[in-house]
mmCIF file of C-alpha atoms and ligand atoms in Angstrom:
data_model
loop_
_atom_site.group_PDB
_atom_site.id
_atom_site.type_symbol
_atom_site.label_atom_id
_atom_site.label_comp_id
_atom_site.label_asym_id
_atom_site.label_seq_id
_atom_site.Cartn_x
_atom_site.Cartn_y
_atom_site.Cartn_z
ATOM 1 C CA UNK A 1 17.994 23.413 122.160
ATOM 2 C CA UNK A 2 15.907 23.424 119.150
ATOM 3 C CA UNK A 3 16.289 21.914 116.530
ATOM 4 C CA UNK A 4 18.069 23.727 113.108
ATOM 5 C CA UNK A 5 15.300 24.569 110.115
ATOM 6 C CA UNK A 6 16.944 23.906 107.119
ATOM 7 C CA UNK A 7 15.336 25.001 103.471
ATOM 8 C CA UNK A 8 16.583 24.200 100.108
ATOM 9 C CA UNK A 9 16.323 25.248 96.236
ATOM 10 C CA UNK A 10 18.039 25.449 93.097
ATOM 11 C CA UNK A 11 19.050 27.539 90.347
ATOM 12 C CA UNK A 12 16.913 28.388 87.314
ATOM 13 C CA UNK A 13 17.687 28.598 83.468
ATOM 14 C CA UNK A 14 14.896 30.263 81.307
ATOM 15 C CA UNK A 15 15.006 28.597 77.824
ATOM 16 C CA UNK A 16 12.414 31.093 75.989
ATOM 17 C CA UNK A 17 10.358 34.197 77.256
ATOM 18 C CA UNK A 18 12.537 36.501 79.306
ATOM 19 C CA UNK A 19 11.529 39.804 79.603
ATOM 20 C CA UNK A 20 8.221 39.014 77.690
ATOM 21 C CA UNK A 21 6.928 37.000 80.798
ATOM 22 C CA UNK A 22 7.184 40.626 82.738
ATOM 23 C CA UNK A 23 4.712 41.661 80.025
ATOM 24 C CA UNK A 24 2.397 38.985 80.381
ATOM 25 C CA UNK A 25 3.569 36.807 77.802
ATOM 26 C CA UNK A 26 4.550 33.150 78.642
ATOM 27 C CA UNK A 27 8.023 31.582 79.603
ATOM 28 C CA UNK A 28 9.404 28.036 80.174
ATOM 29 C CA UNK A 29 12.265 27.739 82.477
ATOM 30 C CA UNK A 30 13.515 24.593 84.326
ATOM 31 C CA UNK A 31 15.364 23.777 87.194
ATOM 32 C CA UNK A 32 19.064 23.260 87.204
ATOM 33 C CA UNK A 33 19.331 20.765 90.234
ATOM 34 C CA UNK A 34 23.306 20.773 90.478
ATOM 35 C CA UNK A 35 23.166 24.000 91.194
ATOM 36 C CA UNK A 36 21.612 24.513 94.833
ATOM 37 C CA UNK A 37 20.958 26.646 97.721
ATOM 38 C CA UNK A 38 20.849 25.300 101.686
ATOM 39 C CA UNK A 39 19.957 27.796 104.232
ATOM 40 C CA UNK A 40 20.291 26.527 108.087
ATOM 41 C CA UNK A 41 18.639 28.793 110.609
ATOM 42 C CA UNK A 42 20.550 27.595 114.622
ATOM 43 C CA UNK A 43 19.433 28.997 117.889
ATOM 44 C CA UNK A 44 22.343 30.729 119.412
ATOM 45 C CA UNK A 45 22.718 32.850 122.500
ATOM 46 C CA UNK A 46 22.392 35.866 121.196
ATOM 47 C CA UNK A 47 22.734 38.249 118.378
ATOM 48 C CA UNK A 48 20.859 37.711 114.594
ATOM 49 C CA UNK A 49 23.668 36.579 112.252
ATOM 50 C CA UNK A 50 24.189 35.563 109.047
ATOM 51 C CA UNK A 51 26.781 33.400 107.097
ATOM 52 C CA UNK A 52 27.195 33.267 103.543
ATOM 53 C CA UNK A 53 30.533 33.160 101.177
ATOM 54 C CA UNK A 54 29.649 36.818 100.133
ATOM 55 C CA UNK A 55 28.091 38.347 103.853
ATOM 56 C CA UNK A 56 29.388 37.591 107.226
ATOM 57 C CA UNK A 57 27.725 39.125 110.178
ATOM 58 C CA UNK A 58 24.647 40.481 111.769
ATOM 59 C CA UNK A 59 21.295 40.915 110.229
ATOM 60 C CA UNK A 60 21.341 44.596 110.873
ATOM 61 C CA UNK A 61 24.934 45.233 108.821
ATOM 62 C CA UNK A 62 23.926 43.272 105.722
ATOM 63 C CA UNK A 63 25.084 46.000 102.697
ATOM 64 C CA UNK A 64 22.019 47.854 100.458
ATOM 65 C CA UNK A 65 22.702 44.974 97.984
ATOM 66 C CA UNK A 66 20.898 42.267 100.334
ATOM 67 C CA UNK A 67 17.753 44.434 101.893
ATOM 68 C CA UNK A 68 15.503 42.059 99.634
ATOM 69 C CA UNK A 69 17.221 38.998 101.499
ATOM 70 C CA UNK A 70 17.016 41.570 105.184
ATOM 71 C CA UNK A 71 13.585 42.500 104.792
ATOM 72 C CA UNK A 72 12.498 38.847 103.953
ATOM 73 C CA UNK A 73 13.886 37.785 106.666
ATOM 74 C CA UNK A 74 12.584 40.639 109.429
ATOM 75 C CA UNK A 75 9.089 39.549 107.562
ATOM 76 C CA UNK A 76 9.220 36.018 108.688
ATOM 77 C CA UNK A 77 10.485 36.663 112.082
ATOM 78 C CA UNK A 78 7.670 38.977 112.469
ATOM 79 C CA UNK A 79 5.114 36.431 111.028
ATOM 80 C CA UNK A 80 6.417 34.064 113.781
ATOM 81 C CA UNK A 81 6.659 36.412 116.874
ATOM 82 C CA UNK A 82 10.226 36.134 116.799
ATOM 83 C CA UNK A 83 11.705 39.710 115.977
ATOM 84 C CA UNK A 84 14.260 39.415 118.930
ATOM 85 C CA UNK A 85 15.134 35.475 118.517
ATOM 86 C CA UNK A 86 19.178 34.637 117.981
ATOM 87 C CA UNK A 87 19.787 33.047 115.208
ATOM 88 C CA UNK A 88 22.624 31.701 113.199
ATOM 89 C CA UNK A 89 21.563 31.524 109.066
ATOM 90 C CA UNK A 90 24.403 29.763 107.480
ATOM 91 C CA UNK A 91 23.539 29.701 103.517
ATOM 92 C CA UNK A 92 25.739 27.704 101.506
ATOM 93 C CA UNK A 93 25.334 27.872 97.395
ATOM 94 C CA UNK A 94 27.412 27.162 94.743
ATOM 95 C CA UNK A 95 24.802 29.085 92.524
ATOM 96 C CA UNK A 96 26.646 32.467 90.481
ATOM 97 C CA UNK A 97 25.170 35.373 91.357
ATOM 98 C CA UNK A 98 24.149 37.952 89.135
ATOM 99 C CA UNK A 99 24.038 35.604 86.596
ATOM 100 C CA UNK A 100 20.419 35.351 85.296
ATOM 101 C CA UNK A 101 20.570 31.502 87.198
ATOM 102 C CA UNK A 102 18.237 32.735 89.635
ATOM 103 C CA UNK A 103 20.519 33.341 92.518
ATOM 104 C CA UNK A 104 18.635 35.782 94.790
ATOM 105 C CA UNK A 105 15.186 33.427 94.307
ATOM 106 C CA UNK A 106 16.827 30.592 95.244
ATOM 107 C CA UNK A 107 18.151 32.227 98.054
ATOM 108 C CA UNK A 108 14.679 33.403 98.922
ATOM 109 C CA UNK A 109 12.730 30.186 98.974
ATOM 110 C CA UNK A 110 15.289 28.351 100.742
ATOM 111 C CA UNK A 111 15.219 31.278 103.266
ATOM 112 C CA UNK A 112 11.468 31.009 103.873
ATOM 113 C CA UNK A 113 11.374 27.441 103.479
ATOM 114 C CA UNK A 114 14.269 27.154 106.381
ATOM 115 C CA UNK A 115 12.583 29.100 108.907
ATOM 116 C CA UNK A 116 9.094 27.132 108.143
ATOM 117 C CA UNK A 117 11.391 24.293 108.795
ATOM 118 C CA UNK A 118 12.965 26.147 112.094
ATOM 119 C CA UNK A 119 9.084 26.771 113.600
ATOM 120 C CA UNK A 120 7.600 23.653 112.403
ATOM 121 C CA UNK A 121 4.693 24.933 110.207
ATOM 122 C CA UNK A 122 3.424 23.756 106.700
ATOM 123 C CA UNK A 123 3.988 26.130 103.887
ATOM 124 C CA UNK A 124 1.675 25.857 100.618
ATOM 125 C CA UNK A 125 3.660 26.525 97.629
ATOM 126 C CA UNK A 126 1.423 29.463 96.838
ATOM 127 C CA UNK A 127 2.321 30.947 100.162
ATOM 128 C CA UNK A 128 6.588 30.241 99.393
ATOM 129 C CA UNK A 129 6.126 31.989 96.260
ATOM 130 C CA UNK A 130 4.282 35.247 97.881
ATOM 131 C CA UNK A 131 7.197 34.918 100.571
ATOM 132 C CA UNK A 132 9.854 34.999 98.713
ATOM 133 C CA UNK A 133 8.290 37.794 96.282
ATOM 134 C CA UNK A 134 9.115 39.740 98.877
ATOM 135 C CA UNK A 135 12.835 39.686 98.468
ATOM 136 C CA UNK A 136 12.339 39.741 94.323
ATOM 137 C CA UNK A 137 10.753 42.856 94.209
ATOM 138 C CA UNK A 138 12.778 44.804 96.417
ATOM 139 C CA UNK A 139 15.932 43.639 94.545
ATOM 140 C CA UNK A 140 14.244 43.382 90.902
ATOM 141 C CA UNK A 141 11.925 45.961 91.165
ATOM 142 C CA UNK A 142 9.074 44.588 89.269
ATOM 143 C CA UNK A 143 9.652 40.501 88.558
ATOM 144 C CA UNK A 144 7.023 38.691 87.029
ATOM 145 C CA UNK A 145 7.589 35.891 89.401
ATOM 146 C CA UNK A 146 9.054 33.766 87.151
ATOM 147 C CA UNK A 147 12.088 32.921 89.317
ATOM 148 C CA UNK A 148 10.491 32.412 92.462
ATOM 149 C CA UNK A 149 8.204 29.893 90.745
ATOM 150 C CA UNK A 150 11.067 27.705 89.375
ATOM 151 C CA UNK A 151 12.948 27.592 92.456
ATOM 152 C CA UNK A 152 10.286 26.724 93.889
ATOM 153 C CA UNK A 153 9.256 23.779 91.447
ATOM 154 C CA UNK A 154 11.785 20.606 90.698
ATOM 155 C CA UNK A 155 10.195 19.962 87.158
ATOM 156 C CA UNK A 156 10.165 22.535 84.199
ATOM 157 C CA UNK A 157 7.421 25.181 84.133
ATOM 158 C CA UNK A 158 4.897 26.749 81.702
ATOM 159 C CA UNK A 159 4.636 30.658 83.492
ATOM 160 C CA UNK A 160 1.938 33.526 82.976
ATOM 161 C CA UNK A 161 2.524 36.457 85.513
ATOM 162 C CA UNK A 162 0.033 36.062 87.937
ATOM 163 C CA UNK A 163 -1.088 32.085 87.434
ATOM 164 C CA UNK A 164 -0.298 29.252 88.930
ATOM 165 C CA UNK A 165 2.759 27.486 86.920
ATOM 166 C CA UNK A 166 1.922 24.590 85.359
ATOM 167 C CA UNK A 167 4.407 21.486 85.309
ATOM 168 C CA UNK A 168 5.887 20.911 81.637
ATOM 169 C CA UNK A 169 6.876 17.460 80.702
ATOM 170 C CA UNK A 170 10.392 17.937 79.916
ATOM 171 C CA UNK A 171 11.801 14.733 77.898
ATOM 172 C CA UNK A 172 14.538 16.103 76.012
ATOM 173 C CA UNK A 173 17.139 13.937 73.624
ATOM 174 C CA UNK A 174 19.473 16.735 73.656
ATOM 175 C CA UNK A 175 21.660 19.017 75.851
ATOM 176 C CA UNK A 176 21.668 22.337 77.655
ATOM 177 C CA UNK A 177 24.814 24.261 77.881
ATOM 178 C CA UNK A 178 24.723 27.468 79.837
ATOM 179 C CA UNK A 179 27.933 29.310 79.574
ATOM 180 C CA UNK A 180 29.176 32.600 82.083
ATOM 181 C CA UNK A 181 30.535 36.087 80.300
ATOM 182 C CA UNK A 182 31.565 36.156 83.709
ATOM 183 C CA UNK A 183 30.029 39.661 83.365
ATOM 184 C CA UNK A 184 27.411 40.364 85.991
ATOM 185 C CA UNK A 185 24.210 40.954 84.078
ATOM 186 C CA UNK A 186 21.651 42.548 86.614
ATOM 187 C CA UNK A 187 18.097 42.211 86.082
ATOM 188 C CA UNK A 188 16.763 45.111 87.533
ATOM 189 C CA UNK A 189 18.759 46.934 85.043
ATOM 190 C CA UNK A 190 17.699 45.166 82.395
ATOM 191 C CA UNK A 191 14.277 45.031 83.052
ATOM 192 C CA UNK A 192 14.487 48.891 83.165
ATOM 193 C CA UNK A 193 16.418 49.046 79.504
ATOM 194 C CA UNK A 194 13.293 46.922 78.103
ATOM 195 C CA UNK A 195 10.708 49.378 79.598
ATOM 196 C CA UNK A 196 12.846 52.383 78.422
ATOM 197 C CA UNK A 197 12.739 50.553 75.034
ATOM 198 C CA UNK A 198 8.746 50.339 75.206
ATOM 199 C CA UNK A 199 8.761 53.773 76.421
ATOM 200 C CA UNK A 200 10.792 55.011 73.563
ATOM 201 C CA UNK A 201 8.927 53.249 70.955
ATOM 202 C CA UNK A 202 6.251 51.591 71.847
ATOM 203 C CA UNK A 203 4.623 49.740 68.607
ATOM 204 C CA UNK A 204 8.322 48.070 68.149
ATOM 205 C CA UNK A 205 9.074 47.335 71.484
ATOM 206 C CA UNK A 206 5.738 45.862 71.570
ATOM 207 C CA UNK A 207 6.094 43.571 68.808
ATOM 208 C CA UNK A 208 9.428 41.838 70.073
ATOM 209 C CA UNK A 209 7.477 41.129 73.354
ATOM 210 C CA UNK A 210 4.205 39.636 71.310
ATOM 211 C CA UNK A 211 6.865 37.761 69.083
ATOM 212 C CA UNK A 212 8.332 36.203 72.017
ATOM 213 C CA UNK A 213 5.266 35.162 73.488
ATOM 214 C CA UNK A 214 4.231 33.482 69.837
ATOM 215 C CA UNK A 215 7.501 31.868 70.306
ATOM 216 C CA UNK A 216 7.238 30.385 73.789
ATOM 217 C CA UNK A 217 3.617 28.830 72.784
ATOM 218 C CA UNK A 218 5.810 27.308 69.862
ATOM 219 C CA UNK A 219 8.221 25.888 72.207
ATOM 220 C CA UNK A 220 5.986 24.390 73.937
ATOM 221 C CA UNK A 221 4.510 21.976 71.444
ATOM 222 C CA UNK A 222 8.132 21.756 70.220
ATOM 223 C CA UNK A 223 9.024 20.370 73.605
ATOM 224 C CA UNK A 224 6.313 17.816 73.650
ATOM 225 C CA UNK A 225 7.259 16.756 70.154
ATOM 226 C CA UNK A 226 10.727 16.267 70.990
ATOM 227 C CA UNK A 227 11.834 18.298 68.105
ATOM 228 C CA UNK A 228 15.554 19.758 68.894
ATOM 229 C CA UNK A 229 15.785 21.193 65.547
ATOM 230 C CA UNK A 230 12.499 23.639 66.126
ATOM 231 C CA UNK A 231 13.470 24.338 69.516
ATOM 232 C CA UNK A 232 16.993 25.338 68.305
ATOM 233 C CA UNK A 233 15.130 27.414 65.548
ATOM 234 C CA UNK A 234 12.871 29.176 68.167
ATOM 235 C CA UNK A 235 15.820 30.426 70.226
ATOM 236 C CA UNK A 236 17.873 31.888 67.837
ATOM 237 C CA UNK A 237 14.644 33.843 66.831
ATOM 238 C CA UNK A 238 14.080 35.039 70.489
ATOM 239 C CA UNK A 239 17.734 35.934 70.601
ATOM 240 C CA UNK A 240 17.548 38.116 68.130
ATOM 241 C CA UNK A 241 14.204 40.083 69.725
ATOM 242 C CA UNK A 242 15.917 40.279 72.770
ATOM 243 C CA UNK A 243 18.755 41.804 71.318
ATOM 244 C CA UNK A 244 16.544 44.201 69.361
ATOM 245 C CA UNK A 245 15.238 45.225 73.019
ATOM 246 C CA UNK A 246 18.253 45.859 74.170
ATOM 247 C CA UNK A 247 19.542 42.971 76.068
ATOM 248 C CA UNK A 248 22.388 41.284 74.668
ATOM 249 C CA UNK A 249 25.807 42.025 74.989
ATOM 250 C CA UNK A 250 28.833 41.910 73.158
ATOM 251 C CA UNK A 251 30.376 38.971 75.167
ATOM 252 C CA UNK A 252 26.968 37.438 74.883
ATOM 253 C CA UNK A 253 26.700 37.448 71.340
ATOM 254 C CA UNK A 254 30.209 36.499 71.310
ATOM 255 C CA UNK A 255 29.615 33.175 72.789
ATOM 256 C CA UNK A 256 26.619 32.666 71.110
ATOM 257 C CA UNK A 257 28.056 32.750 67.667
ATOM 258 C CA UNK A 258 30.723 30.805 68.812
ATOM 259 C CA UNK A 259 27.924 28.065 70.014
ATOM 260 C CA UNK A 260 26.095 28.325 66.641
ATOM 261 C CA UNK A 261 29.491 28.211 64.831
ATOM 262 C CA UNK A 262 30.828 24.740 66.465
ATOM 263 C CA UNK A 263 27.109 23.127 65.375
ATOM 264 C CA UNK A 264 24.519 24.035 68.374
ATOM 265 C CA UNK A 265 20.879 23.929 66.748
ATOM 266 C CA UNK A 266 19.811 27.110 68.936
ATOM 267 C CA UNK A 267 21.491 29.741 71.520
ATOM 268 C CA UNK A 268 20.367 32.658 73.307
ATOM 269 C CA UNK A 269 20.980 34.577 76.391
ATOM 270 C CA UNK A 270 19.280 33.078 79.086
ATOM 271 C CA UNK A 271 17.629 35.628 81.959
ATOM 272 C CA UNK A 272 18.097 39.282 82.469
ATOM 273 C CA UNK A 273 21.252 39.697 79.844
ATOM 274 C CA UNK A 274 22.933 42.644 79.476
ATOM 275 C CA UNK A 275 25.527 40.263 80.901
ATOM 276 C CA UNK A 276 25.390 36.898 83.149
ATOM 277 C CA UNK A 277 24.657 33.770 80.996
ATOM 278 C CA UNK A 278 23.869 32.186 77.586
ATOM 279 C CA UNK A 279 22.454 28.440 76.525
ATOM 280 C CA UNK A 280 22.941 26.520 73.667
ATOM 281 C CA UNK A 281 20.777 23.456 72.931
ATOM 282 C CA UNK A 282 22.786 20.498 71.164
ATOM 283 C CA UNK A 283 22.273 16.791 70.433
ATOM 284 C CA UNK A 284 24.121 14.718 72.899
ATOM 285 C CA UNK A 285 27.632 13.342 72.284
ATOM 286 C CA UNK A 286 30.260 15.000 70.027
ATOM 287 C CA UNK A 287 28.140 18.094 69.120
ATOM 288 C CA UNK A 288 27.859 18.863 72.795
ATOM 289 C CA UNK A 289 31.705 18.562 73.073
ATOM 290 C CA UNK A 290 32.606 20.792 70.001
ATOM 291 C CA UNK A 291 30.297 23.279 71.488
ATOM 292 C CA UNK A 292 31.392 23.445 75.137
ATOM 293 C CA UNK A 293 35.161 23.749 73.650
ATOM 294 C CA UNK A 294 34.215 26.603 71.275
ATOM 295 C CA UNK A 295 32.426 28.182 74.258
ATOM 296 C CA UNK A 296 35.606 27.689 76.143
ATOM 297 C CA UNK A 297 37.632 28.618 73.422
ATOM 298 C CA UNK A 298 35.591 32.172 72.970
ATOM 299 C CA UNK A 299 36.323 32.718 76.533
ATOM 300 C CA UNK A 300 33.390 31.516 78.700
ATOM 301 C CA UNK A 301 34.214 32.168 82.419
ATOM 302 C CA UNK A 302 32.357 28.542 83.303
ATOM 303 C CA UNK A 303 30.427 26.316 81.687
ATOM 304 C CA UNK A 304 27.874 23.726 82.834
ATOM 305 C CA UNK A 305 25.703 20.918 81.027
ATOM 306 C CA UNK A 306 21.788 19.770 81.807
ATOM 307 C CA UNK A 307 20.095 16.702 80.337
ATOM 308 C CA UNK A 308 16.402 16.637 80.159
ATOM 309 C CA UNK A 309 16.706 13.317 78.606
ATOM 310 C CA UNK A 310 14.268 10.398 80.329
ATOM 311 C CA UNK A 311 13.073 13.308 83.119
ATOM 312 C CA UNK A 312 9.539 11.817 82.895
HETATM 313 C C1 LIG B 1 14.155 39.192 83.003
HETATM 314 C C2 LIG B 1 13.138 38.366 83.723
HETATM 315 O O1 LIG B 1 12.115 38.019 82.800
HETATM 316 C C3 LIG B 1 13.732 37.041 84.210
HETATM 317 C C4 LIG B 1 14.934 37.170 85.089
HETATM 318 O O2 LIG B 1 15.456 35.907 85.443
HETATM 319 C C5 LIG B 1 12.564 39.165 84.848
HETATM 320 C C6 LIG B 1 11.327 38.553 85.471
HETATM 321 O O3 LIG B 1 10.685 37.721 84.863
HETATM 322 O O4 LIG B 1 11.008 38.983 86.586
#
């Protein structure tokens, strides 16, 4: 029997240029290791079947919600002369879904990176990323790429839509706190309010992209300095462009005043909005405490911490 491929990744959070990056403008986001994706692809005796906590059974019955994730996979078995193998894909995540932390990229890279595994072939990371596009745009419509290219990466990314990502030096003396409306935010939607916004008007619509852009180059030197405070600064100001293009949400700006309120330097909603998740940047230590209670407090469905502190 052959051995089982196995293919991993991670979930994403986008600290500045959501939306934007769709655009052309550029976005940092970084990987949030404790979050993570396996996929294991078994021989079996017969049938094509998948396992996951929300789809159990064959390939052909997967519901309209997963054809990215079918068609991916009918792709790679094609790609390897294997449209009639059996398999058994069990993927195991404890990533949300539909919660702008990347879910159905993650799922996509560790899919293609499983059965690379399964037939013993290397796979550039170019070629993952134009694999797993695959599943993005039939469930996203028209993604810049963005979350493909995090997944893909372990370090923190500088993105343009259609480049390479380049690796950012993340060294952080501070805290990331994403926190769950536990409403599901879905990006295709969102990504369709923002174009409807552009349609609508475009000069305005325009600007809040262009501003958000300015604000991700910002970020970036930010970052390298090390300066909380500015990077704080920066997201509340793409917060509120966001939310002038439509984005936010009531239970997002709830918990993001709440964050600002109990003392963190910046917060925004973090992916697609219109839901899903927000992130606050504090200092380490009692700050990070008073905010992740006040985030609790104002009714945050979950609520997870990420230190970019010493990454380098
Ligand atoms: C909203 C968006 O900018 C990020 C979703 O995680 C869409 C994309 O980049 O494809």
């Amino acid at each position: 029997m052959k051995k089982p491929g196995i293919g991993v990744s991670h979930a994403k959070v986008i600290l500045l240029g959501e939306h934007a990056v769709v655009y052309g403008q550029p976005a940092i986001a970084l990987p949030l290791t404790d979050l993570a994706m396996t996929v294991k692809i078994e021989s079996r005796e017969a049938g094509q079947v998948v396992l996951s906590k929300a789809y159990q059974g064959p390939l052909v019955a997967m519901a309209e919600v997963y054809e990215g994730i079918r068609q991916l996979i009918n792709r790679l078995l094609k790609h390897f002369r294997a449209d009639e193998m059996p398999f058994t894909m069990t993927i195991t995540s404890n990533i949300p879904q539909e919660r702008g932390m990347g879910s159905s990229a993650a799922t996509a890279i560790a899919i293609v990176r499983a059965f690379f595994n399964f037939f013993d072939e290397p796979l550039p990371k170019q070629d993952l990323q134009r694999w797993a596009s695959i599943e993005e745009s039939i469930t996203h419509g028209s993604p810049s790429g963005l979350d493909t290219a995090t997944a893909a990466h372990d370090e923190a990314v500088w993105f343009i839509k259609g480049q390479q990502p380049e690796k950012i030096d993340m060294s952080l003396d501070g805290t990331l706190i994403l926190a769950d409306t536990g409403i599901q935010g879905q990006t295709g939607l969102a990504i369709s309010v923002v174009r409807e916004n552009l349609t609508n008007d475009p000069e305005t619509g325009q600007h809040h992209i262009d501003q958000i852009g300015e604000i991700a180059k910002s970020t970036r030197t930010a970052i390298a300095e090390n300066n909380l405070v500015k990077i704080g600064n920066y997201m509340n100001e793409a917060q509120s462009h966001l939310s002038a293009l439509g984005i936010s949400h009531p239970k997002l700006d709830e918990l993001i005043n709440a964050a600002r309120h109990a003392g963190a330097l910046g917060a925004k909603l973090t992916g697609g909005g219109v839901g899903g998740t927000m992130i606050a940047l504090t200092t380490n230590g009692e700050q990070t405490t008073r905010v992740i209670k006040a985030l609790e407090d104002a009714g945050a469905q979950e609520v997870w911490t990420q230190n970019y502190t010493n990454n380098k």
